[in-house]
mmCIF file of C-alpha atoms in Angstrom:
data_model
loop_
_atom_site.group_PDB
_atom_site.id
_atom_site.type_symbol
_atom_site.label_atom_id
_atom_site.label_comp_id
_atom_site.label_asym_id
_atom_site.label_seq_id
_atom_site.Cartn_x
_atom_site.Cartn_y
_atom_site.Cartn_z
ATOM 1 C CA ASP A 19 112.203 77.822 119.438
ATOM 2 C CA VAL A 20 114.817 79.868 117.266
ATOM 3 C CA GLU A 21 115.639 81.749 120.246
ATOM 4 C CA LYS A 22 116.939 78.929 121.828
ATOM 5 C CA LEU A 23 119.099 77.695 118.888
ATOM 6 C CA GLY A 24 121.076 81.350 119.561
ATOM 7 C CA VAL A 25 119.201 83.257 116.792
ATOM 8 C CA ASP A 26 119.240 87.057 118.106
ATOM 9 C CA ILE A 27 115.811 88.641 117.298
ATOM 10 C CA ARG A 28 115.062 91.988 116.986
ATOM 11 C CA LEU A 29 111.674 93.523 117.364
ATOM 12 C CA ASN A 30 111.320 97.307 116.234
ATOM 13 C CA THR A 31 113.664 97.568 114.716
ATOM 14 C CA PRO A 32 113.061 98.315 111.761
ATOM 15 C CA ILE A 33 116.265 99.315 109.227
ATOM 16 C CA HIS A 34 116.634 101.591 106.319
ATOM 17 C CA ASP A 35 120.210 100.620 104.792
ATOM 18 C CA ILE A 36 120.986 97.333 104.202
ATOM 19 C CA GLU A 37 123.797 97.809 102.912
ATOM 20 C CA SER A 38 125.163 99.786 106.390
ATOM 21 C CA LEU A 39 124.882 95.915 108.061
ATOM 22 C CA LEU A 40 127.240 95.071 105.196
ATOM 23 C CA LYS A 41 130.071 97.974 106.887
ATOM 24 C CA ASP A 42 128.891 96.870 110.355
ATOM 25 C CA GLY A 43 130.428 93.816 109.829
ATOM 26 C CA TYR A 44 127.694 91.610 108.716
ATOM 27 C CA GLN A 45 128.945 88.817 106.247
ATOM 28 C CA ALA A 46 125.448 88.165 104.640
ATOM 29 C CA VAL A 47 121.919 89.678 104.253
ATOM 30 C CA PHE A 48 119.405 88.376 104.011
ATOM 31 C CA ILE A 49 115.835 90.276 102.781
ATOM 32 C CA ALA A 50 112.417 88.207 103.773
ATOM 33 C CA VAL A 51 110.453 90.920 104.044
ATOM 34 C CA GLY A 52 107.639 89.489 101.986
ATOM 35 C CA ALA A 53 104.974 91.433 99.520
ATOM 36 C CA HIS A 54 103.073 93.993 101.998
ATOM 37 C CA LYS A 55 102.237 96.574 99.931
ATOM 38 C CA GLY A 56 98.580 96.786 98.019
ATOM 39 C CA VAL A 57 98.258 96.915 94.549
ATOM 40 C CA LYS A 58 96.232 100.261 93.290
ATOM 41 C CA MET A 59 93.601 100.279 90.657
ATOM 42 C CA GLU A 60 94.881 102.858 88.256
ATOM 43 C CA ILE A 61 91.841 104.948 87.677
ATOM 44 C CA PRO A 62 90.558 107.989 88.955
ATOM 45 C CA GLY A 63 89.235 108.561 91.952
ATOM 46 C CA GLU A 64 91.478 105.753 94.030
ATOM 47 C CA ASP A 65 93.082 108.040 96.616
ATOM 48 C CA LEU A 66 90.337 109.610 98.603
ATOM 49 C CA ALA A 67 90.700 108.882 102.509
ATOM 50 C CA GLU A 68 87.650 106.407 102.327
ATOM 51 C CA VAL A 69 89.519 104.094 100.404
ATOM 52 C CA TYR A 70 91.469 101.295 101.861
ATOM 53 C CA ASP A 71 93.853 98.729 100.720
ATOM 54 C CA ALA A 72 92.733 95.471 102.080
ATOM 55 C CA ILE A 73 96.464 94.575 103.543
ATOM 56 C CA GLU A 74 96.127 97.344 105.953
ATOM 57 C CA PHE A 75 92.501 97.398 106.192
ATOM 58 C CA LEU A 76 92.734 93.811 107.702
ATOM 59 C CA LYS A 77 96.173 94.746 109.516
ATOM 60 C CA GLU A 78 94.456 96.791 111.423
ATOM 61 C CA ALA A 79 91.577 95.145 112.435
ATOM 62 C CA ASN A 80 93.599 92.493 113.454
ATOM 63 C CA LEU A 81 95.127 94.911 115.790
ATOM 64 C CA GLY A 82 92.581 96.471 117.306
ATOM 65 C CA LYS A 83 92.564 100.220 115.848
ATOM 66 C CA GLU A 84 89.176 101.495 114.885
ATOM 67 C CA ILE A 85 88.091 101.416 111.422
ATOM 68 C CA LYS A 86 85.006 103.635 109.989
ATOM 69 C CA VAL A 87 82.846 102.087 107.195
ATOM 70 C CA GLY A 88 80.381 102.979 105.759
ATOM 71 C CA ARG A 89 76.434 101.520 105.318
ATOM 72 C CA ARG A 90 77.671 99.963 101.673
ATOM 73 C CA VAL A 91 80.667 99.115 101.061
ATOM 74 C CA ALA A 92 82.617 97.622 97.574
ATOM 75 C CA VAL A 93 85.494 95.263 97.830
ATOM 76 C CA ILE A 94 87.674 95.427 94.938
ATOM 77 C CA GLY A 95 88.740 91.461 93.884
ATOM 78 C CA GLY A 96 88.413 87.924 94.052
ATOM 79 C CA GLY A 97 90.677 86.258 96.188
ATOM 80 C CA ASN A 98 90.833 85.595 100.522
ATOM 81 C CA ALA A 99 91.476 89.218 101.108
ATOM 82 C CA ALA A 100 89.181 89.900 99.657
ATOM 83 C CA ILE A 101 86.679 87.373 101.170
ATOM 84 C CA ASP A 102 88.383 88.265 104.074
ATOM 85 C CA ALA A 103 88.401 92.358 104.387
ATOM 86 C CA ALA A 104 84.618 91.886 103.048
ATOM 87 C CA ARG A 105 83.767 89.303 106.258
ATOM 88 C CA VAL A 106 85.537 91.570 108.595
ATOM 89 C CA ALA A 107 83.489 94.730 107.193
ATOM 90 C CA LEU A 108 80.432 93.359 107.689
ATOM 91 C CA ARG A 109 81.559 92.640 111.220
ATOM 92 C CA LEU A 110 82.429 96.207 111.731
ATOM 93 C CA GLY A 111 79.125 97.621 111.184
ATOM 94 C CA ALA A 112 78.299 97.758 107.368
ATOM 95 C CA SER A 113 74.844 96.753 106.180
ATOM 96 C CA GLU A 114 75.657 96.358 102.368
ATOM 97 C CA VAL A 115 78.995 94.552 101.064
ATOM 98 C CA THR A 116 79.735 93.960 97.261
ATOM 99 C CA ILE A 117 82.075 91.562 96.067
ATOM 100 C CA VAL A 118 83.566 92.862 92.478
ATOM 101 C CA TYR A 119 85.522 90.726 89.821
ATOM 102 C CA ARG A 120 86.001 90.610 86.768
ATOM 103 C CA ARG A 121 85.579 87.270 85.951
ATOM 104 C CA SER A 122 83.755 84.517 87.159
ATOM 105 C CA ARG A 123 83.030 82.651 90.404
ATOM 106 C CA ALA A 124 84.642 79.974 88.930
ATOM 107 C CA GLU A 125 87.463 81.457 88.597
ATOM 108 C CA MET A 126 87.791 83.026 92.073
ATOM 109 C CA PRO A 127 91.607 82.391 93.428
ATOM 110 C CA ALA A 128 89.306 82.454 97.070
ATOM 111 C CA ALA A 129 88.760 78.744 98.402
ATOM 112 C CA ALA A 130 85.328 78.535 97.015
ATOM 113 C CA THR A 131 84.123 77.209 100.689
ATOM 114 C CA GLU A 132 85.045 81.139 101.822
ATOM 115 C CA VAL A 133 82.646 82.471 99.343
ATOM 116 C CA ASP A 134 80.156 80.395 100.036
ATOM 117 C CA GLU A 135 80.315 81.270 103.628
ATOM 118 C CA ALA A 136 80.310 85.190 102.929
ATOM 119 C CA GLU A 137 77.350 84.635 100.795
ATOM 120 C CA GLY A 138 75.438 83.121 103.174
ATOM 121 C CA GLU A 139 76.865 86.071 106.021
ATOM 122 C CA GLY A 140 75.330 88.077 103.123
ATOM 123 C CA ILE A 141 77.699 89.102 101.129
ATOM 124 C CA ARG A 142 76.942 89.513 97.557
ATOM 125 C CA LEU A 143 78.297 88.775 94.234
ATOM 126 C CA HIS A 144 79.062 91.110 91.509
ATOM 127 C CA ILE A 145 80.772 89.473 89.029
ATOM 128 C CA LEU A 146 82.226 90.328 85.368
ATOM 129 C CA ALA A 147 82.423 93.364 86.361
ATOM 130 C CA ALA A 148 85.482 95.650 86.727
ATOM 131 C CA PRO A 149 86.159 99.534 88.243
ATOM 132 C CA VAL A 150 86.440 102.501 85.977
ATOM 133 C CA ARG A 151 86.244 105.167 88.491
ATOM 134 C CA VAL A 152 85.807 106.489 91.717
ATOM 135 C CA LEU A 153 83.487 109.155 92.643
ATOM 136 C CA SER A 154 82.744 111.647 94.634
ATOM 137 C CA GLN A 155 81.042 115.120 95.673
ATOM 138 C CA ASP A 156 83.032 117.823 97.739
ATOM 139 C CA GLY A 157 85.322 115.504 98.261
ATOM 140 C CA ARG A 158 83.720 112.733 100.070
ATOM 141 C CA LEU A 159 83.289 109.677 97.979
ATOM 142 C CA THR A 160 79.459 108.584 96.676
ATOM 143 C CA GLY A 161 80.345 105.515 94.606
ATOM 144 C CA ILE A 162 81.934 103.578 92.242
ATOM 145 C CA GLU A 163 82.058 103.317 88.457
ATOM 146 C CA CYS A 164 82.011 100.157 87.297
ATOM 147 C CA THR A 165 81.733 98.466 83.591
ATOM 148 C CA ARG A 166 80.649 94.695 82.425
ATOM 149 C CA ILE A 167 83.438 92.361 81.347
ATOM 150 C CA LYS A 168 83.211 89.917 78.378
ATOM 151 C CA LEU A 169 85.831 86.730 78.347
ATOM 152 C CA GLY A 170 88.049 86.957 75.554
ATOM 153 C CA GLU A 171 91.079 85.019 74.539
ATOM 154 C CA PRO A 172 93.157 83.028 77.557
ATOM 155 C CA ASP A 173 95.992 85.577 79.012
ATOM 156 C CA ALA A 174 99.399 84.492 80.128
ATOM 157 C CA SER A 175 97.789 82.870 83.660
ATOM 158 C CA GLY A 176 95.716 80.689 80.977
ATOM 159 C CA ARG A 177 92.664 82.285 82.300
ATOM 160 C CA ARG A 178 90.391 83.795 79.571
ATOM 161 C CA ARG A 179 91.276 87.954 79.325
ATOM 162 C CA PRO A 180 88.950 90.505 80.509
ATOM 163 C CA VAL A 181 87.478 92.644 77.582
ATOM 164 C CA PRO A 182 85.241 95.578 78.876
ATOM 165 C CA VAL A 183 81.858 95.618 77.436
ATOM 166 C CA LYS A 184 81.172 98.509 75.748
ATOM 167 C CA GLY A 185 78.471 101.160 76.539
ATOM 168 C CA SER A 186 77.711 98.861 80.130
ATOM 169 C CA GLU A 187 78.990 100.764 82.712
ATOM 170 C CA PHE A 188 77.204 101.326 85.637
ATOM 171 C CA VAL A 189 76.857 102.705 89.338
ATOM 172 C CA LEU A 190 77.606 101.496 92.957
ATOM 173 C CA ASP A 191 76.078 103.710 95.264
ATOM 174 C CA VAL A 192 78.532 103.358 98.460
ATOM 175 C CA ASP A 193 80.547 104.808 100.964
ATOM 176 C CA ASN A 194 83.787 102.711 101.033
ATOM 177 C CA VAL A 195 86.064 101.031 98.768
ATOM 178 C CA ILE A 196 88.178 98.133 99.581
ATOM 179 C CA ILE A 197 91.466 97.341 97.082
ATOM 180 C CA ALA A 198 91.928 93.357 97.163
ATOM 181 C CA ILE A 199 93.269 93.300 93.554
ATOM 182 C CA GLY A 200 97.034 91.431 94.513
ATOM 183 C CA GLN A 201 99.955 92.375 96.244
ATOM 184 C CA ALA A 202 103.187 94.064 95.367
ATOM 185 C CA VAL A 203 106.982 94.324 97.344
ATOM 186 C CA ASP A 204 107.670 97.302 99.173
ATOM 187 C CA ARG A 205 110.808 98.714 97.634
ATOM 188 C CA THR A 206 111.083 101.174 100.644
ATOM 189 C CA GLY A 207 114.836 100.932 102.255
ATOM 190 C CA LEU A 208 115.251 98.183 100.293
ATOM 191 C CA PRO A 209 118.907 99.039 98.206
ATOM 192 C CA LYS A 210 118.332 101.080 94.991
ATOM 193 C CA GLU A 211 120.562 99.287 92.997
ATOM 194 C CA LEU A 212 118.491 95.286 93.382
ATOM 195 C CA THR A 213 117.529 93.986 89.826
ATOM 196 C CA TYR A 214 113.398 93.377 90.185
ATOM 197 C CA THR A 215 111.481 91.045 87.355
ATOM 198 C CA GLY A 216 108.949 92.863 85.507
ATOM 199 C CA TRP A 217 106.486 91.420 87.809
ATOM 200 C CA GLY A 218 108.278 93.275 90.132
ATOM 201 C CA THR A 219 110.063 90.171 92.703
ATOM 202 C CA LEU A 220 114.103 90.453 93.135
ATOM 203 C CA VAL A 221 115.646 88.882 91.001
ATOM 204 C CA VAL A 222 118.116 86.380 92.691
ATOM 205 C CA ASP A 223 120.356 83.517 91.440
ATOM 206 C CA SER A 224 118.287 80.043 91.458
ATOM 207 C CA VAL A 225 120.863 78.182 93.885
ATOM 208 C CA THR A 226 122.775 80.492 95.697
ATOM 209 C CA LEU A 227 119.334 83.185 96.086
ATOM 210 C CA GLU A 228 121.766 85.668 95.912
ATOM 211 C CA THR A 229 121.008 88.945 94.312
ATOM 212 C CA ASN A 230 122.909 91.635 91.913
ATOM 213 C CA ILE A 231 124.821 92.456 95.293
ATOM 214 C CA SER A 232 127.262 90.586 96.639
ATOM 215 C CA GLY A 233 126.454 89.404 99.763
ATOM 216 C CA VAL A 234 122.680 90.446 99.799
ATOM 217 C CA PHE A 235 120.333 87.110 99.893
ATOM 218 C CA ALA A 236 116.406 87.216 99.594
ATOM 219 C CA GLY A 237 113.834 84.472 99.052
ATOM 220 C CA GLY A 238 109.977 84.160 99.949
ATOM 221 C CA ASP A 239 107.807 86.540 98.794
ATOM 222 C CA VAL A 240 109.628 88.934 97.918
ATOM 223 C CA VAL A 241 111.207 86.523 94.993
ATOM 224 C CA ALA A 242 107.788 84.071 94.271
ATOM 225 C CA GLY A 243 105.759 87.007 94.681
ATOM 226 C CA PRO A 244 103.029 86.676 96.852
ATOM 227 C CA ALA A 245 101.808 83.142 98.112
ATOM 228 C CA ASP A 246 99.471 82.169 101.313
ATOM 229 C CA VAL A 247 100.755 80.546 104.928
ATOM 230 C CA ILE A 248 100.048 76.716 103.170
ATOM 231 C CA ALA A 249 101.972 77.691 100.215
ATOM 232 C CA ALA A 250 104.763 78.596 102.636
ATOM 233 C CA ILE A 251 104.258 75.480 104.982
ATOM 234 C CA ALA A 252 104.037 73.024 101.742
#
């Protein structure tokens, strides 16, 4: 128990200015805020009220908050968060849930057993497809336009690069879209002077974990990128 070791834990205490902590006499600050900000699709229409971020969606569901979903829900992504969001949407009352993923089923980052269980519950997989734009009428979401995908040459990750197939667009009629394509570091409240990598994570000294600001250190997902609890334990 960390409290028994003498650690002072202050809950419900947001820090809006890390540098003020140094001014208050703290000799070091360690940033371990994770990477909880959902990545946007960067397509037209995704700012509609019926479009949810998977991380926020799952958080509110676990906190017991009331979340309204329509009869048909599309989840964009192929990771564990996408599978979790799809299964939660089903439990919240959706009757048709479809997962749209731009690569093959074999390349889905989600645990294979989770994917199997999702399909067993009636969730559909729409693989080798990617969203193009969110459709609406009178300001209300009506569907999502997607394009079919073929796999090209390997990209930096070693996986074959998704390439849109021209003229293959199709529409899924849905009431809600849940975005689960990745997570990023939320820079809100962090010092503007911090240096970031091209992936949007903090740059730190590989040995000391100190950032470019003296006395400010960082670790975990805010440095290494989003991972799961099992990776953290390992």
